[in-house]
mmCIF file of C-alpha atoms in Angstrom:
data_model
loop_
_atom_site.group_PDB
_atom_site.id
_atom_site.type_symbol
_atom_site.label_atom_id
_atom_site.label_comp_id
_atom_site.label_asym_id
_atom_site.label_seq_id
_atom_site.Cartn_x
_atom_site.Cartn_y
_atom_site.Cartn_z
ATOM 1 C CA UNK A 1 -6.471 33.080 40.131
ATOM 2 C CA UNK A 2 -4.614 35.420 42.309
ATOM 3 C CA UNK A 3 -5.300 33.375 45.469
ATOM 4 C CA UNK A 4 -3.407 30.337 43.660
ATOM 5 C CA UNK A 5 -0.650 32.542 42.698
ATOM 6 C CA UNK A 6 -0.365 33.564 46.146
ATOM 7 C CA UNK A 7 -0.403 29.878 47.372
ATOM 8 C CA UNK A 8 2.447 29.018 45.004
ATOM 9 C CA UNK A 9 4.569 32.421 46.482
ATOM 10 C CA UNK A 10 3.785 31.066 49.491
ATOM 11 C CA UNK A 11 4.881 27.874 48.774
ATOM 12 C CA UNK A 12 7.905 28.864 46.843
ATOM 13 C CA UNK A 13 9.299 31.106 50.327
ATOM 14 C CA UNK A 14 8.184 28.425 52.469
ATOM 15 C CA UNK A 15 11.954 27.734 53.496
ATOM 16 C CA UNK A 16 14.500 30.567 53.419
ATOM 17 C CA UNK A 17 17.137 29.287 50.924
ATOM 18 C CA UNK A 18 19.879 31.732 53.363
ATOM 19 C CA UNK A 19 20.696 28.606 55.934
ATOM 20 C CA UNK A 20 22.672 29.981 58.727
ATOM 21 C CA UNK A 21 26.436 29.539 59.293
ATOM 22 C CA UNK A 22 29.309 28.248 61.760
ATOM 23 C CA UNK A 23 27.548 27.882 65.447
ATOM 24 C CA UNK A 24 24.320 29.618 64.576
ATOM 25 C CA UNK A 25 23.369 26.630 62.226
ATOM 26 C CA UNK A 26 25.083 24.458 65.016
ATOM 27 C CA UNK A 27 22.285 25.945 67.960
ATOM 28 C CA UNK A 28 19.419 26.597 65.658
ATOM 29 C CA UNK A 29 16.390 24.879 67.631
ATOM 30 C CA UNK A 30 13.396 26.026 65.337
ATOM 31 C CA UNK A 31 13.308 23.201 62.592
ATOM 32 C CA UNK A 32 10.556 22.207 59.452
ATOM 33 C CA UNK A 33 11.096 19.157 60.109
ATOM 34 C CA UNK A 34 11.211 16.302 62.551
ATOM 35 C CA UNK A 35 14.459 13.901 62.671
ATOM 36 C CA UNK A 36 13.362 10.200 63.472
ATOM 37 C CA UNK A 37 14.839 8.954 66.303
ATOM 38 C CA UNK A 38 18.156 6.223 66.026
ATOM 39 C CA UNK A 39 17.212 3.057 66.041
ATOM 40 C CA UNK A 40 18.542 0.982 69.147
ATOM 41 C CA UNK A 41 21.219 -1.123 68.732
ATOM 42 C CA UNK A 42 19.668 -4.277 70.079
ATOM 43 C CA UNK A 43 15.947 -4.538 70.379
ATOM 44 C CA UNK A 44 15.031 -7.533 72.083
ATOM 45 C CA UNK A 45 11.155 -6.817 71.523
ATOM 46 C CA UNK A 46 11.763 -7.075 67.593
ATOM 47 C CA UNK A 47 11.939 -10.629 67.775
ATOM 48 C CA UNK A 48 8.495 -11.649 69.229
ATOM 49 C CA UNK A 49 6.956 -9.054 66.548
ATOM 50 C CA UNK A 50 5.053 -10.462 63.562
ATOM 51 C CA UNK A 51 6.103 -7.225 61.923
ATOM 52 C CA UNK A 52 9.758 -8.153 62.140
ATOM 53 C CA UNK A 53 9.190 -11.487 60.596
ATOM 54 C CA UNK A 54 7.158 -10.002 57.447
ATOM 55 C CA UNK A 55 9.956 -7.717 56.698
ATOM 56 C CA UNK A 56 11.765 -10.339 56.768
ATOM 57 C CA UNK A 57 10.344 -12.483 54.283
ATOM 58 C CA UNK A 58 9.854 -9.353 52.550
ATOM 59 C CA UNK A 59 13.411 -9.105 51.896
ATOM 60 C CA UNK A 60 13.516 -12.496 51.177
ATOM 61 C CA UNK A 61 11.156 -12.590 48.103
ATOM 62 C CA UNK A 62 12.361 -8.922 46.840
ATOM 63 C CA UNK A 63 15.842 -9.968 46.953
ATOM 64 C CA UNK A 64 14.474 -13.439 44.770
ATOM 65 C CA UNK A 65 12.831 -11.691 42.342
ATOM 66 C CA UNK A 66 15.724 -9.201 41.535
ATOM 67 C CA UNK A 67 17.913 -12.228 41.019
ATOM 68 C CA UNK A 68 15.684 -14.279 38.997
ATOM 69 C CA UNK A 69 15.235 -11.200 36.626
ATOM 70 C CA UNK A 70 18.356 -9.526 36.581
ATOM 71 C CA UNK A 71 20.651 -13.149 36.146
ATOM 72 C CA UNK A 72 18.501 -14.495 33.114
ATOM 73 C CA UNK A 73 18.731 -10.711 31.550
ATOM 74 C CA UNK A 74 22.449 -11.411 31.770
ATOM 75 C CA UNK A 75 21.975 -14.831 30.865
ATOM 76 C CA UNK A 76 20.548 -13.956 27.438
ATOM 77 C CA UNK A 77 22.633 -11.373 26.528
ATOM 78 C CA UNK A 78 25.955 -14.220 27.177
ATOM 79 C CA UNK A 79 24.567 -16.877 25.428
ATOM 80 C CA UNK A 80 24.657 -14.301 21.953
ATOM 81 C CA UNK A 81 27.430 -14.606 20.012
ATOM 82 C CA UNK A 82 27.357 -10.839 19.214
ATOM 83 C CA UNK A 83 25.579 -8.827 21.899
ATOM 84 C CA UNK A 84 23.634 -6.670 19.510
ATOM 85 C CA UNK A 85 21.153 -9.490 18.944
ATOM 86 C CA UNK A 86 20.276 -9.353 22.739
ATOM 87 C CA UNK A 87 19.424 -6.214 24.930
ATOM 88 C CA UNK A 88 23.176 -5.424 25.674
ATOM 89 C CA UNK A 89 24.519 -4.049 28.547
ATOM 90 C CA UNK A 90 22.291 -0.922 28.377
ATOM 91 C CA UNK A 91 19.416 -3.698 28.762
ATOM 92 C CA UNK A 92 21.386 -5.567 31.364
ATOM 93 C CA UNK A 93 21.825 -2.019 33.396
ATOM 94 C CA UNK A 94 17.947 -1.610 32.474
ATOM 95 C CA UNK A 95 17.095 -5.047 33.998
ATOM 96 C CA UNK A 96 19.137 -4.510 37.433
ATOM 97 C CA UNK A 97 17.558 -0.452 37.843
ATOM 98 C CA UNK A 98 14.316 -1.374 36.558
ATOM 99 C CA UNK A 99 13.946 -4.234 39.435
ATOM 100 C CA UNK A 100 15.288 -1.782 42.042
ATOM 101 C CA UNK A 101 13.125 0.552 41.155
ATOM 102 C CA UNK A 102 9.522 -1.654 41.125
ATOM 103 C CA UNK A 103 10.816 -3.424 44.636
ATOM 104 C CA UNK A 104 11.781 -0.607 46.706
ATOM 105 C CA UNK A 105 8.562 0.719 45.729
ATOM 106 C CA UNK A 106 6.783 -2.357 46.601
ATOM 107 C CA UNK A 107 8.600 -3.233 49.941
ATOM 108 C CA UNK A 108 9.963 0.324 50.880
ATOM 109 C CA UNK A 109 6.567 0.139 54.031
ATOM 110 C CA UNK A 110 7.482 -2.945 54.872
ATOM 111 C CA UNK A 111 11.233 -3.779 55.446
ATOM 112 C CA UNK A 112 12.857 -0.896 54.222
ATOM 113 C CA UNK A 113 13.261 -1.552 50.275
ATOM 114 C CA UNK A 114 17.313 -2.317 51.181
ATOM 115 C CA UNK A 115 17.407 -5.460 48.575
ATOM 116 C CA UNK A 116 21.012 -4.933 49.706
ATOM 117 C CA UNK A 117 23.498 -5.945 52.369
ATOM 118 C CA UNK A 118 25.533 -3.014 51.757
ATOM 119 C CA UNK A 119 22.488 -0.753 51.863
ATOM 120 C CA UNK A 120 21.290 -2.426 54.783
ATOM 121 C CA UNK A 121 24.999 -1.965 56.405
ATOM 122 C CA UNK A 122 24.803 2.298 55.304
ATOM 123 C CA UNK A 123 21.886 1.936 56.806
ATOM 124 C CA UNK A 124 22.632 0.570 60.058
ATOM 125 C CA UNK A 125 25.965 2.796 60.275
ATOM 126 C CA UNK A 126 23.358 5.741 60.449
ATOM 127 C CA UNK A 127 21.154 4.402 63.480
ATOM 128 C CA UNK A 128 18.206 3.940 60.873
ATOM 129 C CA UNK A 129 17.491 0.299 61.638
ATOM 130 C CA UNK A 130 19.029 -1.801 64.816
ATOM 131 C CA UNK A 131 21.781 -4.329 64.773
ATOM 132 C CA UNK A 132 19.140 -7.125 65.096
ATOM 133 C CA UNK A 133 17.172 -6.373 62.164
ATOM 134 C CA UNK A 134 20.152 -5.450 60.190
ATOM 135 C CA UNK A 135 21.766 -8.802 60.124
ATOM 136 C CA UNK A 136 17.860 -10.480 59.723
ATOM 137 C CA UNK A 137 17.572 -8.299 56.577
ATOM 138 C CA UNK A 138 21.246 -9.552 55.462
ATOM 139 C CA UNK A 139 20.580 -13.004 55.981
ATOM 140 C CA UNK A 140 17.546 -12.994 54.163
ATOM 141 C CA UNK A 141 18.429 -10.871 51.426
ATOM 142 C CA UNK A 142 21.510 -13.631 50.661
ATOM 143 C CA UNK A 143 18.732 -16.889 51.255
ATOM 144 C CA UNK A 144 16.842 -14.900 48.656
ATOM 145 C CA UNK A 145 18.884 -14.348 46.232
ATOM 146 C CA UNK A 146 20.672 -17.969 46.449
ATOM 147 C CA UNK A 147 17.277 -19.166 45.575
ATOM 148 C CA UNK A 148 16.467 -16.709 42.591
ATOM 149 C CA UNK A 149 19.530 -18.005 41.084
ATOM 150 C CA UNK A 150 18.958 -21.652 41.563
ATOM 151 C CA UNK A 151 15.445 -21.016 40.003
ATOM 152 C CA UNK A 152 17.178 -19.315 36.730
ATOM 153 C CA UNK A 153 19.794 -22.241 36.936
ATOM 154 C CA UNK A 154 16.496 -25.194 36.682
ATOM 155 C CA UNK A 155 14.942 -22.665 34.035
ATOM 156 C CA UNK A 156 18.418 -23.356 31.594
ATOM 157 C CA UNK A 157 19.961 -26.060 32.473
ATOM 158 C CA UNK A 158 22.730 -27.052 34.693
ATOM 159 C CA UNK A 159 25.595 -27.425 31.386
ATOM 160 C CA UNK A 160 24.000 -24.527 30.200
ATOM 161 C CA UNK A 161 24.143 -22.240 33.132
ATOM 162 C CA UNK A 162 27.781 -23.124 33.713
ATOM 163 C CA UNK A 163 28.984 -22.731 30.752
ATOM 164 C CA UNK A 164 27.746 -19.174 30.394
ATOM 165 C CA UNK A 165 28.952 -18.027 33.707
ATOM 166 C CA UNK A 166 25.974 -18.376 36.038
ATOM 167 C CA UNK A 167 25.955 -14.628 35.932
ATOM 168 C CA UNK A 168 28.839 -14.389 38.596
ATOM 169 C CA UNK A 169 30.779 -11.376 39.436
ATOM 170 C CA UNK A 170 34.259 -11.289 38.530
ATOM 171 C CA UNK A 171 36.618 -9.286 37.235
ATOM 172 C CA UNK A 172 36.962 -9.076 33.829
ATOM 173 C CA UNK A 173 40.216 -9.769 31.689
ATOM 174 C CA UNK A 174 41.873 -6.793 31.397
ATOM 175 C CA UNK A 175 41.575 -5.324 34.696
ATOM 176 C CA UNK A 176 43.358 -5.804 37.453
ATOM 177 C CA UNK A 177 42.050 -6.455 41.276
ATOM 178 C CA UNK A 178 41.932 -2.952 42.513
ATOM 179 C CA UNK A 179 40.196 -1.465 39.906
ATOM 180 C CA UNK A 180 37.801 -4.211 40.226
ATOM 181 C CA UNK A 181 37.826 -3.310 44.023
ATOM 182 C CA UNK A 182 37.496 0.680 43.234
ATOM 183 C CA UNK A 183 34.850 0.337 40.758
ATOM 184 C CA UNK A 184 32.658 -1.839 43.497
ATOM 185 C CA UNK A 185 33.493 0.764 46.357
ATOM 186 C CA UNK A 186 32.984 3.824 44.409
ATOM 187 C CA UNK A 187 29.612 2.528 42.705
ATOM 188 C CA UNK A 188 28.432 1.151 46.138
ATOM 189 C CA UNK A 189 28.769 4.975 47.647
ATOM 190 C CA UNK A 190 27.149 5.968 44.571
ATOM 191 C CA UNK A 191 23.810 3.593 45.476
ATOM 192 C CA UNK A 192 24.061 4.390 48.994
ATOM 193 C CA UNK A 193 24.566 8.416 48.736
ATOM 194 C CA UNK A 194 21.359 8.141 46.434
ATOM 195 C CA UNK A 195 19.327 6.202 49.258
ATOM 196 C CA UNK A 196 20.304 8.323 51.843
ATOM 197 C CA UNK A 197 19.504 11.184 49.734
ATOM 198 C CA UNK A 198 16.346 9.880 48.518
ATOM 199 C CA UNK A 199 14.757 9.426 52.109
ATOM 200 C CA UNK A 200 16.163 11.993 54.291
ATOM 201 C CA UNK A 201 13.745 13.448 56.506
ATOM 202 C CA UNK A 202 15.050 16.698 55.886
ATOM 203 C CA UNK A 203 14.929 16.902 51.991
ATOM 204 C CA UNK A 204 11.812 15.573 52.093
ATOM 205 C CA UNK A 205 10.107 18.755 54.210
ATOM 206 C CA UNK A 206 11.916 20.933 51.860
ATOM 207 C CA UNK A 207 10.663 19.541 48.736
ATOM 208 C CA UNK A 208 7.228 19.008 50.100
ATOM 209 C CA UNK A 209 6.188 21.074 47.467
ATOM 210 C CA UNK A 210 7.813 18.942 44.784
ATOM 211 C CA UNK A 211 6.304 15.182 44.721
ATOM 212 C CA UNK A 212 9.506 13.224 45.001
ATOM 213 C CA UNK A 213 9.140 9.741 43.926
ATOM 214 C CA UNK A 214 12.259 7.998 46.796
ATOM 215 C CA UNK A 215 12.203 4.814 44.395
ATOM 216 C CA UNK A 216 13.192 6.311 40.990
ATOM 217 C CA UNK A 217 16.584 8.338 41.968
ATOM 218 C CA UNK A 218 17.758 4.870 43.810
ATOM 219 C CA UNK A 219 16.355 2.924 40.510
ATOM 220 C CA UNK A 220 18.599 4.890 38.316
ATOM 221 C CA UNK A 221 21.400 5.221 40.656
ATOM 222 C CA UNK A 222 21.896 1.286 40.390
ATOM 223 C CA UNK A 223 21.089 1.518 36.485
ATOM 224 C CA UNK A 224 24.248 4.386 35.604
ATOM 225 C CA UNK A 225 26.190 2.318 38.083
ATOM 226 C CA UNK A 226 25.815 -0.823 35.917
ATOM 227 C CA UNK A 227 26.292 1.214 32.768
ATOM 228 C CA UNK A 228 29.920 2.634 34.070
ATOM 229 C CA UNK A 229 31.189 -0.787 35.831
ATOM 230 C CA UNK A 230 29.750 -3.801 34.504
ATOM 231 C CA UNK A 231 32.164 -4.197 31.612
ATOM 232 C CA UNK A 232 35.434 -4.138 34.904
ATOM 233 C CA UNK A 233 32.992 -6.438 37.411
ATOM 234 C CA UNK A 234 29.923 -7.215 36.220
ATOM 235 C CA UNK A 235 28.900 -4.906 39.172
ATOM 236 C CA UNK A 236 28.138 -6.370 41.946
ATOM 237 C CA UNK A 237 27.460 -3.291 44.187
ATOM 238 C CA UNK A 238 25.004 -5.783 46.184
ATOM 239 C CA UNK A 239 26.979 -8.893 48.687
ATOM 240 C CA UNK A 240 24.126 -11.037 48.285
ATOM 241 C CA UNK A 241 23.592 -10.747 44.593
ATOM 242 C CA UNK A 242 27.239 -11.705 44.170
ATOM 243 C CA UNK A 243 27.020 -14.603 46.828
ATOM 244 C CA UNK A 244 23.756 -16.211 45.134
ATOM 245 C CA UNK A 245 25.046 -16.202 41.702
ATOM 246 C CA UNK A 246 28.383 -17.493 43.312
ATOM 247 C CA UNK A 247 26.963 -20.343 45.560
ATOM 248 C CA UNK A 248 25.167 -21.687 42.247
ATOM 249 C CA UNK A 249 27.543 -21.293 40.001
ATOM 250 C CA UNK A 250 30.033 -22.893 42.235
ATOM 251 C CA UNK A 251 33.442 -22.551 40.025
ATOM 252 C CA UNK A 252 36.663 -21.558 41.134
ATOM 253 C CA UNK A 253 36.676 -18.948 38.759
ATOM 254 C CA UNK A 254 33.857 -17.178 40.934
ATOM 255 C CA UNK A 255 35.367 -17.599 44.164
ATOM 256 C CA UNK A 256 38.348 -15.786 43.029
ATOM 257 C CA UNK A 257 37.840 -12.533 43.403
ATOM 258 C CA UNK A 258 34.648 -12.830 45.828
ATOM 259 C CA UNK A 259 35.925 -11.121 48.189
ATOM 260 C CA UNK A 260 35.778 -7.870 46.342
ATOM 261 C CA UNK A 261 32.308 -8.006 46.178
ATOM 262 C CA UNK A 262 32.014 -7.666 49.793
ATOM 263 C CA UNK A 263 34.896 -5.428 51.095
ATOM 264 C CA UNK A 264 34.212 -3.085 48.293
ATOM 265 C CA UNK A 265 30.358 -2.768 48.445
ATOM 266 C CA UNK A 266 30.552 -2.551 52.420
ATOM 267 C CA UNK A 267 33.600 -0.047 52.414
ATOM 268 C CA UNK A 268 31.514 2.098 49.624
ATOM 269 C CA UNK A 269 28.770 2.075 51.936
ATOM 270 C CA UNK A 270 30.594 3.041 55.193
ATOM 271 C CA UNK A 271 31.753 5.975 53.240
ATOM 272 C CA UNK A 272 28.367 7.060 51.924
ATOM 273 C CA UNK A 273 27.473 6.881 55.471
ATOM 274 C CA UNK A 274 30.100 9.205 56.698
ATOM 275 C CA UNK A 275 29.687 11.626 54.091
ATOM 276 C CA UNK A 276 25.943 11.975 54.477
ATOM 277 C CA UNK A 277 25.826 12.263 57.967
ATOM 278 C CA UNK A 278 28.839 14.219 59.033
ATOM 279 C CA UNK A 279 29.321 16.824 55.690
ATOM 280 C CA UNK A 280 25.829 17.020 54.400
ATOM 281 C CA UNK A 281 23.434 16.670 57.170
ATOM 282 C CA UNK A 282 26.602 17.839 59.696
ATOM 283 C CA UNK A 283 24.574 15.266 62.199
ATOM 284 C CA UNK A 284 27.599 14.902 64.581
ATOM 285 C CA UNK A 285 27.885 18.613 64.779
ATOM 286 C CA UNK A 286 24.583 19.752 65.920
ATOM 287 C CA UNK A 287 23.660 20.815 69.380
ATOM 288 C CA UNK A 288 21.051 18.232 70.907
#
C-alpha cells in the first residue's frame, strides 16, 4: 500500500505545474516530450506508397458513412410534421458527434481521422500532414460524401428526397448571411481547437497519467456545435458534407449560400490554427 501511494505522488509531481516565463520558457531545452517533426510540403515519395493510397480510401469510406448516417437522421426528423415524434435536433446533433466520434476512432492510424476538409486544412496550416496528402484527403473526403448522399437519396426516393431538402446546408429564414457565415467560422474553430487539443504531443505527455480518449472531446465538440448552430445553418462546419448533400440535392436553393460553407469552415480553421500554435503552444516563439 504505501509503495502505490508513493507511485501515485510520484506520478502526481511528475511535471512541475510552475512553467517558466518570458525567454526562460523561450530557451528551455530539457523537454517531457518529443515534438513530431513538420510534415514536408511536397513529398514526392507519398505517391508510390500503398500507405498513402489506404488512407486515402480510408477517408473515402469514413467520410461515406458519416453522410449516409448523419443525412437520413436529418431526413427523418424533416419528414415529421412536429419534430417531437422524431429524435429532434438533440438526436440530429447526436447522429453527426456520435459518427465523429466511432470514425476518428476507427481511421485516426490510418489517415488521420480528419473526415473534414477544414480539419484537414487546420491541419495542414500546422505542418502536420504535407500539401500532397492534404488535398488527396480533401478530394476524397468530398467523393465520399457525394456518394453517402446519393446512397440515402436511392434509399427514399428521388421526389421524396427533394422535397425534404436533401439535407442541404443553408441558411435558415430568419437569419441573415453573416450570421450564417459567423456561426460556420466560429463552430469550425470550435472543431478544430478541440482536434488540435485532443492530439497535441505535448498534452498528451502531461496527461500520461490520465487515459485520454483523442476521439471523444472531438466527438462532442462537433455534437455542442450542432446543438448551438443547426437551427441558423444546419451546420455545416465540414466543406464536403455541405458539397455532397449539395451536388445531390441539386436546387438552387442549395447553391445559394454554398459558399458559406466553405469560406467559413476554412477561415474557422485557419484561426484555430493560429491560435493553437502561436498563443497556446507559442510554437513560433521557441528557440530551435
Amino acid at each position: 500500500m504505501e509503495g502505490k501511494e508513493e507511485d501515485v505522488r510520484l506520478g502526481a509531481n511528475m511535471f512541475s505545474e510552475r512553467q517558466p516565463i518570458g525567454t526562460a520558457a523561450q530557451s528551455q531545452e530539457e523537454k517531457d516530450y518529443t515534438e513530431p517533426p513538420s510534415a514536408p510540403l511536397f513529398e514526392p515519395g507519398e505517391l508510390t506508397s500503398w500507405s498513402f493510397y489506404r488512407a486515402g480510401i480510408a477517408a473515402f469510406v469514413a467520410t461515406f458513412l458519416f453522410l449516409y448516417i448523419s443525412v437520413l437522421t436529418v431526413m427523418g426528423v424533416v419528414k415529421e410534421p412536429t419534430k417531437c415524434q422524431t429524435v429532434g435536433i438533440q438526436g440530429i446533433a447526436w447522429a453527426f458527434g456520435g459518427m465523429i466520434f466511432v470514425l476518428v476512432y476507427c481511421t485516426a492510424g490510418i489517415c488521420g481521422g480528419h473526415i473534414n476538409p477544414a480539419v484537414t486544412f487546420g491541419l495542414f496550416l500546422a505542418r502536420k500532414v504535407s500539401l500532397t496528402r492534404a488535398v488527396f484527403y480533401m478530394v476524397m473526403q468530398c467523393l465520399g460524401a457525394i456518394c453517402g448522399a446519393g446512397v440515402v437519396k436511392g434509399f427514399i426516393g428521388k421526389s421524396r428526397y427533394s422535397a425534404l431538402g436533401g439535407g442541404a446546408n443553408v441558411v435558415n429564414p430568419g437569419y441573415t448571411k453573416g450570421s450564417g457565415l459567423g456561426a460556420e467560422i466560429v463552430g469550425t474553430f470550435v472543431l478544430v481547437y478541440t482536434v488540435f487539443s485532443a492530439t497535441d504531443a505535448k498534452r498528451r505527455a502531461r496527461d500520461s497519467h490520465v487515459p485520454i480518449l483523442a476521439p471523444l472531446p472531438i466527438g462532442f465538440a462537433v455534437f455542442l456545435v450542432h446543438l448551438a448552430t443547426t437551427p441558423i445553418t444546419g451546420t455545416g462546419i465540414n466543406p464536403a458534407r455541405s458539397l455532397g448533400a449539395a451536388i445531390i440535392f441539386n436546387k438552387d436553393k442549395a447553391w445559394d449560400d454554398h459558399w458559406i460553407f466553405w469560406v467559413g469552415p476554412f477561415v474557422g480553421a485557419l484561426l484555430a490554427a493560429l491560435y493553437h500554435q502561436v498563443i497556446i503552444r507559442a510554437i513560433p516563439f521557441k528557440s530551435k
